[in-house]
């Protein structure tokens, strides 16, 4: 029974556990005491270490890849250089931020419109699929010819590209109010404004957070891409210029800084989202 | 319209806002009802375009008619057709690789929930890095070849595809797995008879999403350094300022991409209806 | 006295710090004994069932079925779950065949047996329907057909009618009795419905609040076959009253646990 005296029954005891398939086990919360987030961090550290090793040991030549430490070193140097900051980084960050904010605000407004008017929704829906397949950056040259190169055309392009994802996600959020809550609101005779503030928007926060995070990614992509292709300033241009001039160090440093921007932006957004969702169970 | 009307009445605005999931839709609304509003919007946009074109300099803003003419001319040009085929070829290869690898990785990683979580997090972080910025790295490693373009397209679609599959692996009902365990099914039966059908609708969703992304990735790659393909055409037109060609090309690209997207969406709806309760 | 079919000895289960199941021992007889497990939610009755089904390893103790110590899921045991496990992409018939298919039974044979069982559970005419087109109660019948297709000697049912309304549940309960009576299968039936447990079983095991222990083992002397008339009978009422009395104390304990007081 419970007291396991002889080795034979011990062996049977342990082997009996293996007949239960592995895929049935409950999901572990930590492995070796660390949560998934920490492990993801470890993944990136290992990646950096691999890059370091590959370059130092000559597996990849220095014209193609530089050691991680050198990349980080150069990036730090750039971040400390005033000219880089004021002429390249800060203007780019400003563009990204403005694009992001505009995309979120306009996206939410459009989602509201879609939600209010079913005609509008039916009219616009088919074009939304179309949106992601259009090479929108191809319209950039047209904009340049019409308005001139510069921040305004970059912003127009970036905002239009990013607001769609905010709109679609927010709309899904608006649509997801549980039936029981809808009926409760009706029975309480909530006025429209109150309904918006107390039910619709709070319910849509997780969906809006998803949209916002994507809008940030797309804003970064669009701003940097347009700077890359056709611009004379900004971080995107910096990377492109470095590539054209075979300046591998600057190029990778620029890429690294872009990754940092994306990462920091994501973390900030996640932090804000957590704050807003404090009352919810963790997914 | 405030929510304070009778729930259940015919004019209940609440009911009209409750969207019915695709799988439960029995009757399709009349075709005219679905097609009319977008058609109206389309017509309005065309009219606005025509007005702007008439008012502005014809070099800068071609009329819709001019664009149509240009498109027809392009399709009779063998060079254009060669570029078109080149792009289609590259997109197809990149797409197949994306779907297959995304699904395989999703399956392999998804079976262990913890691993699933770690990999999904890592991919999500990687996703935030703009591909365009990684693009010079691709060039450095792979040079200016077709493989680079395929890799670029792949890089655009792989992460969303894998994330969708990983998310789906988390949603297989535990009771279904317990059923399989209680029947002591061999692993391959579990895989083909339970796991794959359970996440098939998500796979088709991922297929639809990643197609557009892969397509754009390939075209973008062609624009940046390609030697053949629609991207090259586009860059040429941009550098020569041929507005009519640019707009025509943008629409052609959109249409070419829309056809498979439409088919994939139909596939997605079909599998969702059939493979989910 | 024949050997009991299922022998559970000092089985206990803990999930980390949570004690789900206190050391429990019981025996379940052969030849169609119908045993119910009733108890407040969270008392570990489902856990016990999963252990007997070989899906969960106990923290201590052993289970023997037909004299064999249990190592994992067993071929002659069938399990029916609270949610219907009818695969949505298969027709009713293909679902009923699923268990036999997994065991490698030949096509003709498994089709024959599946059709037989579909008829037995009252789904004749729906062979080509998909689960999505059927009601919840009908989906549970699919599960039952599949579970019985392997001619098990032990059927484990984990609150199988839990998600259904009262009338359907009672009706299906009597259906289950009718179907089981044609076999020699013993049943362990987990439920939170006291009435259901009395109506269906030969024995009712009452479990305490977490960590679950068996606090009573009641014989239901109502003769078989059981018919719907007994639902309001005094005999049933008496037994329900007795069980309810015990469970009330246990439920109170459960509510106090829920409010954060130390249990």
PDB file of C-alpha atoms in Angstrom, chain C residues 10-260:
ATOM      1  CA  UNK C  10      -5.488   5.384   0.923  1.00  0.00           C
ATOM      2  CA  UNK C  11      -5.563   7.567  -2.147  1.00  0.00           C
ATOM      3  CA  UNK C  12      -4.725  11.179  -1.497  1.00  0.00           C
ATOM      4  CA  UNK C  13      -3.877  14.064  -3.790  1.00  0.00           C
ATOM      5  CA  UNK C  14      -2.260  17.418  -3.224  1.00  0.00           C
ATOM      6  CA  UNK C  15      -1.650  20.139  -5.760  1.00  0.00           C
ATOM      7  CA  UNK C  16       1.242  22.030  -4.283  1.00  0.00           C
ATOM      8  CA  UNK C  17      -0.023  23.291  -0.955  1.00  0.00           C
ATOM      9  CA  UNK C  18      -3.628  22.475  -1.655  1.00  0.00           C
ATOM     10  CA  UNK C  19      -4.872  19.213  -0.292  1.00  0.00           C
ATOM     11  CA  UNK C  20      -7.525  18.169  -2.731  1.00  0.00           C
ATOM     12  CA  UNK C  21      -8.177  14.700  -1.445  1.00  0.00           C
ATOM     13  CA  UNK C  22      -7.587  13.275   2.004  1.00  0.00           C
ATOM     14  CA  UNK C  23      -6.596   9.605   2.271  1.00  0.00           C
ATOM     15  CA  UNK C  24      -9.593   7.707   0.968  1.00  0.00           C
ATOM     16  CA  UNK C  25     -10.313   4.046   0.652  1.00  0.00           C
ATOM     17  CA  UNK C  26     -13.268   2.348  -0.912  1.00  0.00           C
ATOM     18  CA  UNK C  27     -14.307  -0.635  -2.929  1.00  0.00           C
ATOM     19  CA  UNK C  28     -16.652  -0.800  -5.835  1.00  0.00           C
ATOM     20  CA  UNK C  29     -18.236  -4.091  -6.762  1.00  0.00           C
ATOM     21  CA  UNK C  30     -18.545  -5.907 -10.035  1.00  0.00           C
ATOM     22  CA  UNK C  31     -21.470  -6.674 -12.222  1.00  0.00           C
ATOM     23  CA  UNK C  32     -23.105  -3.373 -12.715  1.00  0.00           C
ATOM     24  CA  UNK C  33     -22.874  -1.625  -9.368  1.00  0.00           C
ATOM     25  CA  UNK C  34     -23.841   2.000  -9.803  1.00  0.00           C
ATOM     26  CA  UNK C  35     -22.075   4.243  -7.319  1.00  0.00           C
ATOM     27  CA  UNK C  36     -22.502   8.008  -7.011  1.00  0.00           C
ATOM     28  CA  UNK C  37     -20.130  10.490  -5.479  1.00  0.00           C
ATOM     29  CA  UNK C  38     -21.844  13.547  -4.076  1.00  0.00           C
ATOM     30  CA  UNK C  39     -20.264  16.470  -2.345  1.00  0.00           C
ATOM     31  CA  UNK C  40     -19.835  20.245  -2.250  1.00  0.00           C
ATOM     32  CA  UNK C  41     -17.833  21.849  -5.047  1.00  0.00           C
ATOM     33  CA  UNK C  42     -14.105  21.575  -4.742  1.00  0.00           C
ATOM     34  CA  UNK C  43     -14.311  18.533  -2.497  1.00  0.00           C
ATOM     35  CA  UNK C  44     -12.155  16.482  -4.798  1.00  0.00           C
ATOM     36  CA  UNK C  45     -14.751  14.127  -6.230  1.00  0.00           C
ATOM     37  CA  UNK C  46     -13.663  14.853  -9.787  1.00  0.00           C
ATOM     38  CA  UNK C  47     -10.047  14.434  -8.743  1.00  0.00           C
ATOM     39  CA  UNK C  48     -10.846  11.015  -7.307  1.00  0.00           C
ATOM     40  CA  UNK C  49     -12.576  10.073 -10.520  1.00  0.00           C
ATOM     41  CA  UNK C  50      -9.632  11.197 -12.626  1.00  0.00           C
ATOM     42  CA  UNK C  51      -7.316   9.154 -10.445  1.00  0.00           C
ATOM     43  CA  UNK C  52      -9.457   6.063 -10.914  1.00  0.00           C
ATOM     44  CA  UNK C  53      -9.454   6.820 -14.614  1.00  0.00           C
ATOM     45  CA  UNK C  54      -5.690   6.838 -14.630  1.00  0.00           C
ATOM     46  CA  UNK C  55      -5.483  10.424 -15.829  1.00  0.00           C
ATOM     47  CA  UNK C  56      -3.996  11.856 -12.669  1.00  0.00           C
ATOM     48  CA  UNK C  57      -1.348  10.304 -10.509  1.00  0.00           C
ATOM     49  CA  UNK C  58      -2.242  10.210  -6.807  1.00  0.00           C
ATOM     50  CA  UNK C  59       0.162  11.750  -4.328  1.00  0.00           C
ATOM     51  CA  UNK C  60      -0.047   8.554  -2.300  1.00  0.00           C
ATOM     52  CA  UNK C  61      -1.949   5.305  -2.261  1.00  0.00           C
ATOM     53  CA  UNK C  62      -2.873   2.804  -4.933  1.00  0.00           C
ATOM     54  CA  UNK C  63      -5.797   1.910  -7.095  1.00  0.00           C
ATOM     55  CA  UNK C  64      -6.393  -1.611  -8.303  1.00  0.00           C
ATOM     56  CA  UNK C  65      -8.935  -2.527 -10.917  1.00  0.00           C
ATOM     57  CA  UNK C  66      -9.760  -6.181 -11.411  1.00  0.00           C
ATOM     58  CA  UNK C  67      -6.845  -6.981  -9.179  1.00  0.00           C
ATOM     59  CA  UNK C  68      -4.368  -5.129 -11.405  1.00  0.00           C
ATOM     60  CA  UNK C  69      -2.655  -2.056  -9.954  1.00  0.00           C
ATOM     61  CA  UNK C  70      -3.490   0.978 -12.045  1.00  0.00           C
ATOM     62  CA  UNK C  71      -0.615   2.428 -14.067  1.00  0.00           C
ATOM     63  CA  UNK C  72      -2.427   4.794 -16.330  1.00  0.00           C
ATOM     64  CA  UNK C  73      -5.545   4.898 -18.483  1.00  0.00           C
ATOM     65  CA  UNK C  74      -7.066   1.459 -18.839  1.00  0.00           C
ATOM     66  CA  UNK C  75      -8.624  -0.065 -21.928  1.00  0.00           C
ATOM     67  CA  UNK C  76     -11.737  -1.403 -20.254  1.00  0.00           C
ATOM     68  CA  UNK C  77     -12.535   1.851 -18.495  1.00  0.00           C
ATOM     69  CA  UNK C  78     -14.522   4.537 -20.307  1.00  0.00           C
ATOM     70  CA  UNK C  79     -14.841   8.116 -19.189  1.00  0.00           C
ATOM     71  CA  UNK C  80     -17.581  10.639 -19.872  1.00  0.00           C
ATOM     72  CA  UNK C  81     -16.867  14.272 -19.037  1.00  0.00           C
ATOM     73  CA  UNK C  82     -18.916  17.250 -17.993  1.00  0.00           C
ATOM     74  CA  UNK C  83     -18.412  19.013 -21.287  1.00  0.00           C
ATOM     75  CA  UNK C  84     -19.277  16.982 -24.305  1.00  0.00           C
ATOM     76  CA  UNK C  85     -16.158  15.683 -25.987  1.00  0.00           C
ATOM     77  CA  UNK C  86     -17.918  15.040 -29.258  1.00  0.00           C
ATOM     78  CA  UNK C  87     -15.448  16.164 -31.915  1.00  0.00           C
ATOM     79  CA  UNK C  88     -17.149  18.973 -33.853  1.00  0.00           C
ATOM     80  CA  UNK C  89     -15.684  18.004 -37.204  1.00  0.00           C
ATOM     81  CA  UNK C  90     -16.959  14.453 -37.133  1.00  0.00           C
ATOM     82  CA  UNK C  91     -20.465  13.206 -37.709  1.00  0.00           C
ATOM     83  CA  UNK C  92     -22.326  11.485 -34.924  1.00  0.00           C
ATOM     84  CA  UNK C  93     -21.458   8.118 -36.383  1.00  0.00           C
ATOM     85  CA  UNK C  94     -17.780   8.903 -36.801  1.00  0.00           C
ATOM     86  CA  UNK C  95     -17.732  10.204 -33.255  1.00  0.00           C
ATOM     87  CA  UNK C  96     -19.262   7.014 -31.966  1.00  0.00           C
ATOM     88  CA  UNK C  97     -16.618   5.090 -33.906  1.00  0.00           C
ATOM     89  CA  UNK C  98     -13.761   7.146 -32.540  1.00  0.00           C
ATOM     90  CA  UNK C  99     -12.858   4.902 -29.618  1.00  0.00           C
ATOM     91  CA  UNK C 100     -12.947   1.752 -31.730  1.00  0.00           C
ATOM     92  CA  UNK C 101     -11.000   3.497 -34.456  1.00  0.00           C
ATOM     93  CA  UNK C 102      -8.252   4.356 -32.007  1.00  0.00           C
ATOM     94  CA  UNK C 103      -8.063   0.739 -30.944  1.00  0.00           C
ATOM     95  CA  UNK C 104      -7.648  -0.349 -34.529  1.00  0.00           C
ATOM     96  CA  UNK C 105     -10.949  -2.153 -34.953  1.00  0.00           C
ATOM     97  CA  UNK C 106     -11.786  -2.908 -38.590  1.00  0.00           C
ATOM     98  CA  UNK C 107     -14.066  -0.538 -40.416  1.00  0.00           C
ATOM     99  CA  UNK C 108     -17.092  -2.788 -40.959  1.00  0.00           C
ATOM    100  CA  UNK C 109     -17.066  -3.993 -37.398  1.00  0.00           C
ATOM    101  CA  UNK C 110     -16.769  -0.586 -35.837  1.00  0.00           C
ATOM    102  CA  UNK C 111     -19.461   0.843 -38.073  1.00  0.00           C
ATOM    103  CA  UNK C 112     -21.770  -1.929 -37.021  1.00  0.00           C
ATOM    104  CA  UNK C 113     -21.125  -1.437 -33.325  1.00  0.00           C
ATOM    105  CA  UNK C 114     -21.371   2.326 -33.604  1.00  0.00           C
ATOM    106  CA  UNK C 115     -24.746   2.144 -35.322  1.00  0.00           C
ATOM    107  CA  UNK C 116     -25.973  -0.292 -32.708  1.00  0.00           C
ATOM    108  CA  UNK C 117     -25.039   2.062 -29.925  1.00  0.00           C
ATOM    109  CA  UNK C 118     -26.374   5.135 -31.679  1.00  0.00           C
ATOM    110  CA  UNK C 119     -29.670   3.316 -31.817  1.00  0.00           C
ATOM    111  CA  UNK C 120     -29.396   2.301 -28.176  1.00  0.00           C
ATOM    112  CA  UNK C 121     -28.835   5.837 -26.940  1.00  0.00           C
ATOM    113  CA  UNK C 122     -31.748   7.084 -28.988  1.00  0.00           C
ATOM    114  CA  UNK C 123     -29.938   8.962 -31.723  1.00  0.00           C
ATOM    115  CA  UNK C 124     -31.186   6.898 -34.634  1.00  0.00           C
ATOM    116  CA  UNK C 125     -31.592   9.080 -37.698  1.00  0.00           C
ATOM    117  CA  UNK C 126     -28.904  11.526 -36.641  1.00  0.00           C
ATOM    118  CA  UNK C 127     -25.917   9.487 -37.758  1.00  0.00           C
ATOM    119  CA  UNK C 128     -24.876  11.991 -40.383  1.00  0.00           C
ATOM    120  CA  UNK C 129     -25.457  15.074 -38.306  1.00  0.00           C
ATOM    121  CA  UNK C 130     -22.661  17.116 -36.807  1.00  0.00           C
ATOM    122  CA  UNK C 131     -22.486  17.855 -33.079  1.00  0.00           C
ATOM    123  CA  UNK C 132     -22.875  21.534 -33.820  1.00  0.00           C
ATOM    124  CA  UNK C 133     -26.340  20.822 -35.143  1.00  0.00           C
ATOM    125  CA  UNK C 134     -27.471  18.999 -32.045  1.00  0.00           C
ATOM    126  CA  UNK C 135     -28.585  20.047 -28.608  1.00  0.00           C
ATOM    127  CA  UNK C 136     -26.451  19.616 -25.492  1.00  0.00           C
ATOM    128  CA  UNK C 137     -28.356  16.578 -24.343  1.00  0.00           C
ATOM    129  CA  UNK C 138     -27.915  14.895 -27.694  1.00  0.00           C
ATOM    130  CA  UNK C 139     -24.212  15.585 -27.637  1.00  0.00           C
ATOM    131  CA  UNK C 140     -23.981  13.832 -24.310  1.00  0.00           C
ATOM    132  CA  UNK C 141     -25.653  10.835 -25.851  1.00  0.00           C
ATOM    133  CA  UNK C 142     -22.928  10.772 -28.492  1.00  0.00           C
ATOM    134  CA  UNK C 143     -20.395  10.654 -25.675  1.00  0.00           C
ATOM    135  CA  UNK C 144     -22.278   7.802 -24.073  1.00  0.00           C
ATOM    136  CA  UNK C 145     -22.429   5.843 -27.321  1.00  0.00           C
ATOM    137  CA  UNK C 146     -18.707   6.241 -27.791  1.00  0.00           C
ATOM    138  CA  UNK C 147     -17.983   5.350 -24.196  1.00  0.00           C
ATOM    139  CA  UNK C 148     -19.941   2.132 -24.424  1.00  0.00           C
ATOM    140  CA  UNK C 149     -18.588   1.132 -27.805  1.00  0.00           C
ATOM    141  CA  UNK C 150     -15.523  -0.456 -26.233  1.00  0.00           C
ATOM    142  CA  UNK C 151     -17.725  -2.611 -23.965  1.00  0.00           C
ATOM    143  CA  UNK C 152     -16.127  -1.339 -20.793  1.00  0.00           C
ATOM    144  CA  UNK C 153     -16.558  -2.980 -17.417  1.00  0.00           C
ATOM    145  CA  UNK C 154     -16.217   0.388 -15.682  1.00  0.00           C
ATOM    146  CA  UNK C 155     -17.781   3.673 -16.706  1.00  0.00           C
ATOM    147  CA  UNK C 156     -16.607   6.867 -15.045  1.00  0.00           C
ATOM    148  CA  UNK C 157     -18.937   9.820 -15.387  1.00  0.00           C
ATOM    149  CA  UNK C 158     -17.798  13.267 -14.269  1.00  0.00           C
ATOM    150  CA  UNK C 159     -20.958  15.323 -13.752  1.00  0.00           C
ATOM    151  CA  UNK C 160     -22.013  14.367 -17.273  1.00  0.00           C
ATOM    152  CA  UNK C 161     -25.334  16.148 -17.126  1.00  0.00           C
ATOM    153  CA  UNK C 162     -24.081  19.106 -15.158  1.00  0.00           C
ATOM    154  CA  UNK C 163     -24.564  21.657 -17.909  1.00  0.00           C
ATOM    155  CA  UNK C 164     -28.123  20.635 -18.696  1.00  0.00           C
ATOM    156  CA  UNK C 165     -31.471  21.699 -17.375  1.00  0.00           C
ATOM    157  CA  UNK C 166     -33.286  19.674 -14.737  1.00  0.00           C
ATOM    158  CA  UNK C 167     -35.785  17.880 -16.973  1.00  0.00           C
ATOM    159  CA  UNK C 168     -33.216  16.881 -19.558  1.00  0.00           C
ATOM    160  CA  UNK C 169     -30.917  15.743 -16.827  1.00  0.00           C
ATOM    161  CA  UNK C 170     -33.466  13.476 -15.217  1.00  0.00           C
ATOM    162  CA  UNK C 171     -34.566  12.106 -18.562  1.00  0.00           C
ATOM    163  CA  UNK C 172     -31.008  11.373 -19.586  1.00  0.00           C
ATOM    164  CA  UNK C 173     -30.383   9.792 -16.210  1.00  0.00           C
ATOM    165  CA  UNK C 174     -33.121   7.242 -16.769  1.00  0.00           C
ATOM    166  CA  UNK C 175     -31.843   6.733 -20.309  1.00  0.00           C
ATOM    167  CA  UNK C 176     -28.423   6.019 -18.879  1.00  0.00           C
ATOM    168  CA  UNK C 177     -29.897   3.416 -16.513  1.00  0.00           C
ATOM    169  CA  UNK C 178     -31.730   1.778 -19.369  1.00  0.00           C
ATOM    170  CA  UNK C 179     -28.608   1.604 -21.517  1.00  0.00           C
ATOM    171  CA  UNK C 180     -26.369   0.400 -18.702  1.00  0.00           C
ATOM    172  CA  UNK C 181     -28.857  -2.310 -17.796  1.00  0.00           C
ATOM    173  CA  UNK C 182     -28.101  -3.962 -21.124  1.00  0.00           C
ATOM    174  CA  UNK C 183     -24.442  -4.242 -20.151  1.00  0.00           C
ATOM    175  CA  UNK C 184     -22.519  -5.563 -17.221  1.00  0.00           C
ATOM    176  CA  UNK C 185     -20.782  -2.298 -16.620  1.00  0.00           C
ATOM    177  CA  UNK C 186     -20.144  -0.750 -13.205  1.00  0.00           C
ATOM    178  CA  UNK C 187     -20.501   2.981 -12.958  1.00  0.00           C
ATOM    179  CA  UNK C 188     -18.887   5.642 -10.794  1.00  0.00           C
ATOM    180  CA  UNK C 189     -21.010   8.750 -11.189  1.00  0.00           C
ATOM    181  CA  UNK C 190     -19.897  12.126  -9.881  1.00  0.00           C
ATOM    182  CA  UNK C 191     -22.679  14.628  -9.385  1.00  0.00           C
ATOM    183  CA  UNK C 192     -23.639  17.625  -7.324  1.00  0.00           C
ATOM    184  CA  UNK C 193     -27.320  16.745  -7.545  1.00  0.00           C
ATOM    185  CA  UNK C 194     -28.465  14.761  -4.531  1.00  0.00           C
ATOM    186  CA  UNK C 195     -31.737  13.711  -6.141  1.00  0.00           C
ATOM    187  CA  UNK C 196     -29.910  12.426  -9.188  1.00  0.00           C
ATOM    188  CA  UNK C 197     -27.510  10.422  -7.089  1.00  0.00           C
ATOM    189  CA  UNK C 198     -30.299   8.708  -5.169  1.00  0.00           C
ATOM    190  CA  UNK C 199     -32.416   7.980  -8.222  1.00  0.00           C
ATOM    191  CA  UNK C 200     -29.650   6.431 -10.237  1.00  0.00           C
ATOM    192  CA  UNK C 201     -27.397   4.588  -7.805  1.00  0.00           C
ATOM    193  CA  UNK C 202     -27.078   1.466  -5.755  1.00  0.00           C
ATOM    194  CA  UNK C 203     -24.752   3.298  -3.398  1.00  0.00           C
ATOM    195  CA  UNK C 204     -24.236   6.950  -2.669  1.00  0.00           C
ATOM    196  CA  UNK C 205     -20.896   8.087  -1.279  1.00  0.00           C
ATOM    197  CA  UNK C 206     -21.047  11.436   0.428  1.00  0.00           C
ATOM    198  CA  UNK C 207     -17.847  13.464   0.410  1.00  0.00           C
ATOM    199  CA  UNK C 208     -16.784  16.181   2.807  1.00  0.00           C
ATOM    200  CA  UNK C 209     -15.545  19.641   1.907  1.00  0.00           C
ATOM    201  CA  UNK C 210     -11.925  20.016   0.901  1.00  0.00           C
ATOM    202  CA  UNK C 211      -9.800  18.053   1.623  1.00  0.00           C
ATOM    203  CA  UNK C 212     -12.381  15.486   0.567  1.00  0.00           C
ATOM    204  CA  UNK C 213     -13.059  12.373   2.599  1.00  0.00           C
ATOM    205  CA  UNK C 214     -15.910   9.957   2.331  1.00  0.00           C
ATOM    206  CA  UNK C 215     -18.157  10.665   5.271  1.00  0.00           C
ATOM    207  CA  UNK C 216     -21.033   8.333   4.437  1.00  0.00           C
ATOM    208  CA  UNK C 217     -21.731   5.265   2.336  1.00  0.00           C
ATOM    209  CA  UNK C 218     -25.473   4.861   1.795  1.00  0.00           C
ATOM    210  CA  UNK C 219     -27.180   1.876   0.216  1.00  0.00           C
ATOM    211  CA  UNK C 220     -30.152   2.751  -1.943  1.00  0.00           C
ATOM    212  CA  UNK C 221     -32.582  -0.133  -1.582  1.00  0.00           C
ATOM    213  CA  UNK C 222     -35.029   0.982  -4.251  1.00  0.00           C
ATOM    214  CA  UNK C 223     -35.556  -1.973  -6.593  1.00  0.00           C
ATOM    215  CA  UNK C 224     -34.511  -1.935 -10.230  1.00  0.00           C
ATOM    216  CA  UNK C 225     -35.483  -1.184 -12.917  1.00  0.00           C
ATOM    217  CA  UNK C 226     -35.989   2.388 -11.689  1.00  0.00           C
ATOM    218  CA  UNK C 227     -38.766   4.363 -13.319  1.00  0.00           C
ATOM    219  CA  UNK C 228     -39.527   8.095 -13.387  1.00  0.00           C
ATOM    220  CA  UNK C 229     -42.352   7.646 -10.850  1.00  0.00           C
ATOM    221  CA  UNK C 230     -39.882   7.264  -8.026  1.00  0.00           C
ATOM    222  CA  UNK C 231     -38.762  10.888  -8.333  1.00  0.00           C
ATOM    223  CA  UNK C 232     -41.313  12.065  -5.824  1.00  0.00           C
ATOM    224  CA  UNK C 233     -41.480   8.930  -3.715  1.00  0.00           C
ATOM    225  CA  UNK C 234     -41.042   8.982   0.075  1.00  0.00           C
ATOM    226  CA  UNK C 235     -38.149   6.550  -0.038  1.00  0.00           C
ATOM    227  CA  UNK C 236     -36.184   8.894  -2.275  1.00  0.00           C
ATOM    228  CA  UNK C 237     -37.215  11.822  -0.132  1.00  0.00           C
ATOM    229  CA  UNK C 238     -35.929  10.155   3.008  1.00  0.00           C
ATOM    230  CA  UNK C 239     -32.556   9.387   1.486  1.00  0.00           C
ATOM    231  CA  UNK C 240     -32.223  12.865  -0.016  1.00  0.00           C
ATOM    232  CA  UNK C 241     -33.005  14.326   3.375  1.00  0.00           C
ATOM    233  CA  UNK C 242     -30.335  12.242   5.050  1.00  0.00           C
ATOM    234  CA  UNK C 243     -27.698  13.175   2.502  1.00  0.00           C
ATOM    235  CA  UNK C 244     -28.708  16.805   2.484  1.00  0.00           C
ATOM    236  CA  UNK C 245     -28.356  16.952   6.250  1.00  0.00           C
ATOM    237  CA  UNK C 246     -24.756  15.844   6.038  1.00  0.00           C
ATOM    238  CA  UNK C 247     -23.940  18.015   3.066  1.00  0.00           C
ATOM    239  CA  UNK C 248     -25.408  21.117   4.663  1.00  0.00           C
ATOM    240  CA  UNK C 249     -22.755  21.043   7.342  1.00  0.00           C
ATOM    241  CA  UNK C 250     -20.105  20.481   4.720  1.00  0.00           C
ATOM    242  CA  UNK C 251     -21.390  23.262   2.475  1.00  0.00           C
ATOM    243  CA  UNK C 252     -21.297  25.626   5.420  1.00  0.00           C
ATOM    244  CA  UNK C 253     -17.672  24.751   5.923  1.00  0.00           C
ATOM    245  CA  UNK C 254     -17.097  25.402   2.240  1.00  0.00           C
ATOM    246  CA  UNK C 255     -18.711  28.842   2.422  1.00  0.00           C
ATOM    247  CA  UNK C 256     -16.526  29.753   5.352  1.00  0.00           C
ATOM    248  CA  UNK C 257     -13.450  28.666   3.426  1.00  0.00           C
ATOM    249  CA  UNK C 258     -14.594  30.894   0.613  1.00  0.00           C
ATOM    250  CA  UNK C 259     -14.836  33.874   2.915  1.00  0.00           C
ATOM    251  CA  UNK C 260     -11.214  33.582   3.843  1.00  0.00           C
TER     252      UNK C 260
END
